DNA sequence: CTGTTAGCGCATTCAT
DNA sequence: ATGAATGCGCTAACAG
């Protein structure tokens, strides 16, 4: 039914081994026979049997990419960058700093136009798996990938901030690497045995809050991500560190809540009423009467909206809102608008990540830029062994402050009109 | 080195065949031996060798999902929905209409907590492949998947609007299905041999423009997507059909361009200066002096920004802008803001898709809702053969008009203040 | 340079 | 209900 190596060999008048050799390309073959084989392959429309090949060679061309949320561009950008590196041969990717989206085509290609499926010249099948933020699914996908004898696995984004899961993950990573699968972490804390590219979330968050402090803000609300993620914790720690270094928050001049129609009523949850995991609640509340003002929520827009309302209800004197990421920040902006507050005149808002839409938001968002594409590309190269590992196997990726129009001095401060 | 079936068999004191049977679960095995085998599996930390299994059984548990742009939530939502369906056993997904993101975990799970990698009870490894909109990469991925003997392939989003590619694609699909791989199309025009779920882009676009016409708009600019995509063409056709049905566009009352500071200068390209494929150009221009007013661009925000500027430069009398999708619409909104025009007071704007952020935009975007999650979930079920195919193998997915705050009667029209 | 030989690890007959 | 044998399609030594 399905055409095999032997069929091709027969048609080309050579042995199966020879066919295998021309297709692998890693062995000298006479040009004449090579041509005949290629013709036979073409005629028969032969496509290599991946499983058989993987079994015999004890390795596969599958590369897994794990993401927490495939609908979030934060992951999409990284995943796209990783995939872009997975072509055969040397990278054809121009390392342009702003090369967010690959030019048409990209490096992925099979042996040639006339060989629709024959060659095995190094192309990897880079695939992304969506864990939905679930540690269990993460482990499950890792096992599935292990089962496929994947060539490499890259784990992107924040991990579960849970010792038990961290341990299981480390064990899994150890097994994977023992089996010859290269494991690289991109945008998460290091795990022994895996190469890791970790973002400077703490440093970025700290510098962002320092920026606000320098502007004169003293009552700063913090909209954190889900409490059980490492990224959430690190960013929050950076924020708190800046606060601590600056001394206790003063009560400062308290601005009257809101004048006009919106004053009486705090808008409720944005849109849909579905319950969300980790939505704003009092669990991680701040001590009454004292800073810091922190509310946890999911990494999504509705969460930012709710949290902003909650924070302003608790502490109307807030003059700045620091959001866990850009998406959350946009939700917070929407809430402020609905409350009749102007940005940045009444309240400053900051994001994190610098996703593409942040620069275009109204007002343009002050945020922390994470070089997601570049980091992903590098992770991809590490996964392929095409780039030398950083010393100690861990590299810290710098986060860059992007000051735009959503931050300004607080109302009544010097420099204000 | 790596532990195999034989090792497990030895430790359990049974034959390899027996171990295979308990793991497959599709054959009667005594409860006692079954337990022993399971223990051995656990003790040895055995993980099935996917390639070997696939080779012997002549099928694999790999399911491929092809997307045009992994950083675009349009695809992320569909891909996430498809993956969510790929668990073992019956669907545990509540079919809630707004179930955008899966609850923690989702249906994907291995045989049980104590069997980290042994069972094969139906879980599929659903993986997404990013084509970046390149037909060549699309074919390449299809071949790679074919090579892996994938159980199913789901192609999402608009296809290349090119007869040659369509033909190649059809040929590939035929081969895939012949080899036992189920192929389903989600959000694209039908291809013989594949089950397809196609969006009513034409109908949605037509109703959207009719809405504008009913409001009183007569000079409507259209910001189209890349000219070589089927979705682009269908949406544009719907728009033009509405226009044609309504009679020729009248010149209408021409609004003076812009008063004040922004009047003199049309802002240039938003942000980055990198060249974009399919950016606004004169290639598909409208006839001079007459409607329709159409500009093509990429499916991204910057494109929307540029195209809006271009359209207003050409025809300052425009009172409404119809964008190819929500992302483009937001870019257009940004341009209008920078030009000092109010939405919808001066110019109405519409999007397409109804991505999550559209409802929260300022103003909330009038758009056409495509049930992406539901369509993806259905495609996933079709791919697994868990849902009966629609008659003829093709189902049309309805598009629903969502009228929000970005559309209003044109300036000076009846009903205006 | 090319053909021959021997598995890779598992699923599946067929026996028992 | 279980074991023994066979082969899936390919690659990797080994010859020649």
PDB file of N, CA, C and O in Angstrom, chain A residues 124-167:
ATOM      1  N   UNK A 124      13.803  20.059  11.713  1.00  0.00           N
ATOM      2  CA  UNK A 124      13.148  19.550  12.908  1.00  0.00           C
ATOM      3  C   UNK A 124      11.671  19.884  12.818  1.00  0.00           C
ATOM      4  O   UNK A 124      11.285  20.891  12.227  1.00  0.00           O
ATOM      5  N   UNK A 125      10.884  19.020  13.383  1.00  0.00           N
ATOM      6  CA  UNK A 125       9.452  19.307  13.463  1.00  0.00           C
ATOM      7  C   UNK A 125       9.207  19.989  14.800  1.00  0.00           C
ATOM      8  O   UNK A 125       9.052  19.327  15.826  1.00  0.00           O
ATOM      9  N   UNK A 126       9.210  21.310  14.776  1.00  0.00           N
ATOM     10  CA  UNK A 126       9.014  22.067  16.005  1.00  0.00           C
ATOM     11  C   UNK A 126       7.525  22.218  16.270  1.00  0.00           C
ATOM     12  O   UNK A 126       6.793  22.711  15.426  1.00  0.00           O
ATOM     13  N   UNK A 127       7.114  21.794  17.425  1.00  0.00           N
ATOM     14  CA  UNK A 127       5.692  21.791  17.724  1.00  0.00           C
ATOM     15  C   UNK A 127       5.441  22.434  19.072  1.00  0.00           C
ATOM     16  O   UNK A 127       6.231  22.296  19.980  1.00  0.00           O
ATOM     17  N   UNK A 128       4.344  23.159  19.167  1.00  0.00           N
ATOM     18  CA  UNK A 128       4.088  23.777  20.462  1.00  0.00           C
ATOM     19  C   UNK A 128       2.921  23.127  21.177  1.00  0.00           C
ATOM     20  O   UNK A 128       1.912  22.752  20.572  1.00  0.00           O
ATOM     21  N   UNK A 129       3.100  22.942  22.455  1.00  0.00           N
ATOM     22  CA  UNK A 129       2.114  22.280  23.300  1.00  0.00           C
ATOM     23  C   UNK A 129       1.614  23.261  24.350  1.00  0.00           C
ATOM     24  O   UNK A 129       2.402  23.917  25.017  1.00  0.00           O
ATOM     25  N   UNK A 130       0.322  23.322  24.497  1.00  0.00           N
ATOM     26  CA  UNK A 130      -0.300  24.297  25.377  1.00  0.00           C
ATOM     27  C   UNK A 130      -0.639  23.683  26.731  1.00  0.00           C
ATOM     28  O   UNK A 130      -1.529  22.857  26.826  1.00  0.00           O
ATOM     29  N   UNK A 131       0.059  24.104  27.777  1.00  0.00           N
ATOM     30  CA  UNK A 131      -0.195  23.500  29.093  1.00  0.00           C
ATOM     31  C   UNK A 131      -1.324  24.191  29.827  1.00  0.00           C
ATOM     32  O   UNK A 131      -1.780  23.707  30.860  1.00  0.00           O
ATOM     33  N   UNK A 132      -1.716  25.365  29.342  1.00  0.00           N
ATOM     34  CA  UNK A 132      -2.753  26.117  30.019  1.00  0.00           C
ATOM     35  C   UNK A 132      -2.380  26.448  31.450  1.00  0.00           C
ATOM     36  O   UNK A 132      -3.253  26.616  32.302  1.00  0.00           O
ATOM     37  N   UNK A 133      -1.129  26.502  31.719  1.00  0.00           N
ATOM     38  CA  UNK A 133      -0.678  26.859  33.055  1.00  0.00           C
ATOM     39  C   UNK A 133      -0.805  25.744  34.074  1.00  0.00           C
ATOM     40  O   UNK A 133      -0.544  25.937  35.251  1.00  0.00           O
ATOM     41  N   UNK A 134      -1.198  24.582  33.613  1.00  0.00           N
ATOM     42  CA  UNK A 134      -1.371  23.478  34.544  1.00  0.00           C
ATOM     43  C   UNK A 134      -0.090  22.667  34.690  1.00  0.00           C
ATOM     44  O   UNK A 134       0.429  22.111  33.724  1.00  0.00           O
ATOM     45  N   UNK A 135       0.434  22.571  35.890  1.00  0.00           N
ATOM     46  CA  UNK A 135       1.646  21.779  36.133  1.00  0.00           C
ATOM     47  C   UNK A 135       1.455  20.323  35.712  1.00  0.00           C
ATOM     48  O   UNK A 135       2.360  19.710  35.153  1.00  0.00           O
ATOM     49  N   UNK A 136       0.265  19.798  35.947  1.00  0.00           N
ATOM     50  CA  UNK A 136       0.017  18.403  35.586  1.00  0.00           C
ATOM     51  C   UNK A 136       0.132  18.210  34.075  1.00  0.00           C
ATOM     52  O   UNK A 136       0.741  17.255  33.592  1.00  0.00           O
ATOM     53  N   UNK A 137      -0.457  19.122  33.347  1.00  0.00           N
ATOM     54  CA  UNK A 137      -0.372  19.018  31.892  1.00  0.00           C
ATOM     55  C   UNK A 137       1.056  19.190  31.418  1.00  0.00           C
ATOM     56  O   UNK A 137       1.478  18.596  30.435  1.00  0.00           O
ATOM     57  N   UNK A 138       1.776  20.011  32.100  1.00  0.00           N
ATOM     58  CA  UNK A 138       3.167  20.222  31.737  1.00  0.00           C
ATOM     59  C   UNK A 138       3.919  18.899  31.817  1.00  0.00           C
ATOM     60  O   UNK A 138       4.615  18.492  30.886  1.00  0.00           O
ATOM     61  N   UNK A 139       3.737  18.210  32.924  1.00  0.00           N
ATOM     62  CA  UNK A 139       4.392  16.921  33.113  1.00  0.00           C
ATOM     63  C   UNK A 139       3.905  15.907  32.081  1.00  0.00           C
ATOM     64  O   UNK A 139       4.682  15.130  31.522  1.00  0.00           O
ATOM     65  N   UNK A 140       2.620  15.939  31.826  1.00  0.00           N
ATOM     66  CA  UNK A 140       2.051  15.017  30.852  1.00  0.00           C
ATOM     67  C   UNK A 140       2.659  15.226  29.466  1.00  0.00           C
ATOM     68  O   UNK A 140       3.056  14.269  28.795  1.00  0.00           O
ATOM     69  N   UNK A 141       2.742  16.466  29.063  1.00  0.00           N
ATOM     70  CA  UNK A 141       3.339  16.750  27.753  1.00  0.00           C
ATOM     71  C   UNK A 141       4.793  16.325  27.710  1.00  0.00           C
ATOM     72  O   UNK A 141       5.272  15.810  26.703  1.00  0.00           O
ATOM     73  N   UNK A 142       5.466  16.523  28.808  1.00  0.00           N
ATOM     74  CA  UNK A 142       6.867  16.127  28.860  1.00  0.00           C
ATOM     75  C   UNK A 142       6.988  14.614  28.657  1.00  0.00           C
ATOM     76  O   UNK A 142       7.868  14.130  27.944  1.00  0.00           O
ATOM     77  N   UNK A 143       6.087  13.891  29.262  1.00  0.00           N
ATOM     78  CA  UNK A 143       6.100  12.442  29.098  1.00  0.00           C
ATOM     79  C   UNK A 143       5.783  12.047  27.660  1.00  0.00           C
ATOM     80  O   UNK A 143       6.433  11.175  27.083  1.00  0.00           O
ATOM     81  N   UNK A 144       4.800  12.707  27.099  1.00  0.00           N
ATOM     82  CA  UNK A 144       4.437  12.428  25.713  1.00  0.00           C
ATOM     83  C   UNK A 144       5.636  12.681  24.803  1.00  0.00           C
ATOM     84  O   UNK A 144       5.938  11.911  23.887  1.00  0.00           O
ATOM     85  N   UNK A 145       6.336  13.749  25.074  1.00  0.00           N
ATOM     86  CA  UNK A 145       7.504  14.104  24.271  1.00  0.00           C
ATOM     87  C   UNK A 145       8.636  13.098  24.510  1.00  0.00           C
ATOM     88  O   UNK A 145       9.354  12.717  23.583  1.00  0.00           O
ATOM     89  N   UNK A 146       8.755  12.701  25.741  1.00  0.00           N
ATOM     90  CA  UNK A 146       9.768  11.700  26.092  1.00  0.00           C
ATOM     91  C   UNK A 146       9.478  10.400  25.333  1.00  0.00           C
ATOM     92  O   UNK A 146      10.363   9.743  24.805  1.00  0.00           O
ATOM     93  N   UNK A 147       8.215  10.068  25.296  1.00  0.00           N
ATOM     94  CA  UNK A 147       7.775   8.875  24.593  1.00  0.00           C
ATOM     95  C   UNK A 147       8.150   8.943  23.114  1.00  0.00           C
ATOM     96  O   UNK A 147       8.485   7.946  22.499  1.00  0.00           O
ATOM     97  N   UNK A 148       8.077  10.128  22.567  1.00  0.00           N
ATOM     98  CA  UNK A 148       8.434  10.297  21.151  1.00  0.00           C
ATOM     99  C   UNK A 148       9.930  10.395  20.955  1.00  0.00           C
ATOM    100  O   UNK A 148      10.405  10.587  19.844  1.00  0.00           O
ATOM    101  N   UNK A 149      10.659  10.334  22.040  1.00  0.00           N
ATOM    102  CA  UNK A 149      12.118  10.475  21.976  1.00  0.00           C
ATOM    103  C   UNK A 149      12.493  11.786  21.309  1.00  0.00           C
ATOM    104  O   UNK A 149      13.346  11.843  20.416  1.00  0.00           O
ATOM    105  N   UNK A 150      11.821  12.859  21.726  1.00  0.00           N
ATOM    106  CA  UNK A 150      12.052  14.180  21.144  1.00  0.00           C
ATOM    107  C   UNK A 150      13.520  14.558  21.187  1.00  0.00           C
ATOM    108  O   UNK A 150      14.241  14.201  22.118  1.00  0.00           O
ATOM    109  N   UNK A 151      13.938  15.273  20.165  1.00  0.00           N
ATOM    110  CA  UNK A 151      15.324  15.719  20.107  1.00  0.00           C
ATOM    111  C   UNK A 151      15.582  16.792  21.151  1.00  0.00           C
ATOM    112  O   UNK A 151      16.660  16.866  21.741  1.00  0.00           O
ATOM    113  N   UNK A 152      14.610  17.627  21.368  1.00  0.00           N
ATOM    114  CA  UNK A 152      14.767  18.698  22.336  1.00  0.00           C
ATOM    115  C   UNK A 152      13.412  19.174  22.824  1.00  0.00           C
ATOM    116  O   UNK A 152      12.383  18.938  22.183  1.00  0.00           O
ATOM    117  N   UNK A 153      13.445  19.809  23.971  1.00  0.00           N
ATOM    118  CA  UNK A 153      12.226  20.369  24.541  1.00  0.00           C
ATOM    119  C   UNK A 153      12.549  21.746  25.080  1.00  0.00           C
ATOM    120  O   UNK A 153      13.554  21.912  25.771  1.00  0.00           O
ATOM    121  N   UNK A 154      11.748  22.733  24.745  1.00  0.00           N
ATOM    122  CA  UNK A 154      11.953  24.015  25.405  1.00  0.00           C
ATOM    123  C   UNK A 154      10.699  24.435  26.156  1.00  0.00           C
ATOM    124  O   UNK A 154       9.593  24.387  25.637  1.00  0.00           O
ATOM    125  N   UNK A 155      10.932  24.744  27.412  1.00  0.00           N
ATOM    126  CA  UNK A 155       9.845  25.149  28.291  1.00  0.00           C
ATOM    127  C   UNK A 155       9.861  26.665  28.392  1.00  0.00           C
ATOM    128  O   UNK A 155      10.867  27.250  28.794  1.00  0.00           O
ATOM    129  N   UNK A 156       8.751  27.292  28.046  1.00  0.00           N
ATOM    130  CA  UNK A 156       8.747  28.752  28.081  1.00  0.00           C
ATOM    131  C   UNK A 156       7.877  29.277  29.208  1.00  0.00           C
ATOM    132  O   UNK A 156       6.932  28.619  29.643  1.00  0.00           O
ATOM    133  N   UNK A 157       8.205  30.455  29.650  1.00  0.00           N
ATOM    134  CA  UNK A 157       7.354  31.161  30.598  1.00  0.00           C
ATOM    135  C   UNK A 157       7.443  30.655  32.011  1.00  0.00           C
ATOM    136  O   UNK A 157       8.117  29.667  32.304  1.00  0.00           O
ATOM    137  N   UNK A 158       6.743  31.347  32.831  1.00  0.00           N
ATOM    138  CA  UNK A 158       6.818  31.115  34.258  1.00  0.00           C
ATOM    139  C   UNK A 158       6.410  29.699  34.643  1.00  0.00           C
ATOM    140  O   UNK A 158       5.503  29.116  34.078  1.00  0.00           O
ATOM    141  N   UNK A 159       7.097  29.162  35.622  1.00  0.00           N
ATOM    142  CA  UNK A 159       6.768  27.829  36.108  1.00  0.00           C
ATOM    143  C   UNK A 159       5.871  27.915  37.327  1.00  0.00           C
ATOM    144  O   UNK A 159       5.609  28.994  37.845  1.00  0.00           O
ATOM    145  N   UNK A 160       5.389  26.765  37.756  1.00  0.00           N
ATOM    146  CA  UNK A 160       4.584  26.721  38.970  1.00  0.00           C
ATOM    147  C   UNK A 160       5.505  26.979  40.151  1.00  0.00           C
ATOM    148  O   UNK A 160       6.577  26.395  40.248  1.00  0.00           O
ATOM    149  N   UNK A 161       5.081  27.850  41.036  1.00  0.00           N
ATOM    150  CA  UNK A 161       5.913  28.216  42.175  1.00  0.00           C
ATOM    151  C   UNK A 161       5.602  27.280  43.335  1.00  0.00           C
ATOM    152  O   UNK A 161       5.044  27.674  44.350  1.00  0.00           O
ATOM    153  N   UNK A 162       6.004  26.035  43.158  1.00  0.00           N
ATOM    154  CA  UNK A 162       5.594  24.994  44.100  1.00  0.00           C
ATOM    155  C   UNK A 162       6.731  23.967  44.197  1.00  0.00           C
ATOM    156  O   UNK A 162       7.111  23.355  43.200  1.00  0.00           O
ATOM    157  N   UNK A 163       7.267  23.808  45.380  1.00  0.00           N
ATOM    158  CA  UNK A 163       8.438  22.935  45.568  1.00  0.00           C
ATOM    159  C   UNK A 163       8.201  21.511  45.059  1.00  0.00           C
ATOM    160  O   UNK A 163       9.079  20.921  44.439  1.00  0.00           O
ATOM    161  N   UNK A 164       7.013  21.017  45.304  1.00  0.00           N
ATOM    162  CA  UNK A 164       6.729  19.640  44.892  1.00  0.00           C
ATOM    163  C   UNK A 164       6.798  19.493  43.375  1.00  0.00           C
ATOM    164  O   UNK A 164       7.420  18.580  42.832  1.00  0.00           O
ATOM    165  N   UNK A 165       6.150  20.433  42.709  1.00  0.00           N
ATOM    166  CA  UNK A 165       6.182  20.368  41.248  1.00  0.00           C
ATOM    167  C   UNK A 165       7.590  20.622  40.718  1.00  0.00           C
ATOM    168  O   UNK A 165       8.025  19.991  39.757  1.00  0.00           O
ATOM    169  N   UNK A 166       8.283  21.526  41.332  1.00  0.00           N
ATOM    170  CA  UNK A 166       9.644  21.826  40.918  1.00  0.00           C
ATOM    171  C   UNK A 166      10.500  20.559  40.986  1.00  0.00           C
ATOM    172  O   UNK A 166      11.301  20.283  40.082  1.00  0.00           O
ATOM    173  N   UNK A 167      10.267  19.801  42.022  1.00  0.00           N
ATOM    174  CA  UNK A 167      11.034  18.567  42.199  1.00  0.00           C
ATOM    175  C   UNK A 167      10.688  17.553  41.115  1.00  0.00           C
ATOM    176  O   UNK A 167      11.560  16.950  40.499  1.00  0.00           O
TER     177      UNK A 167
END
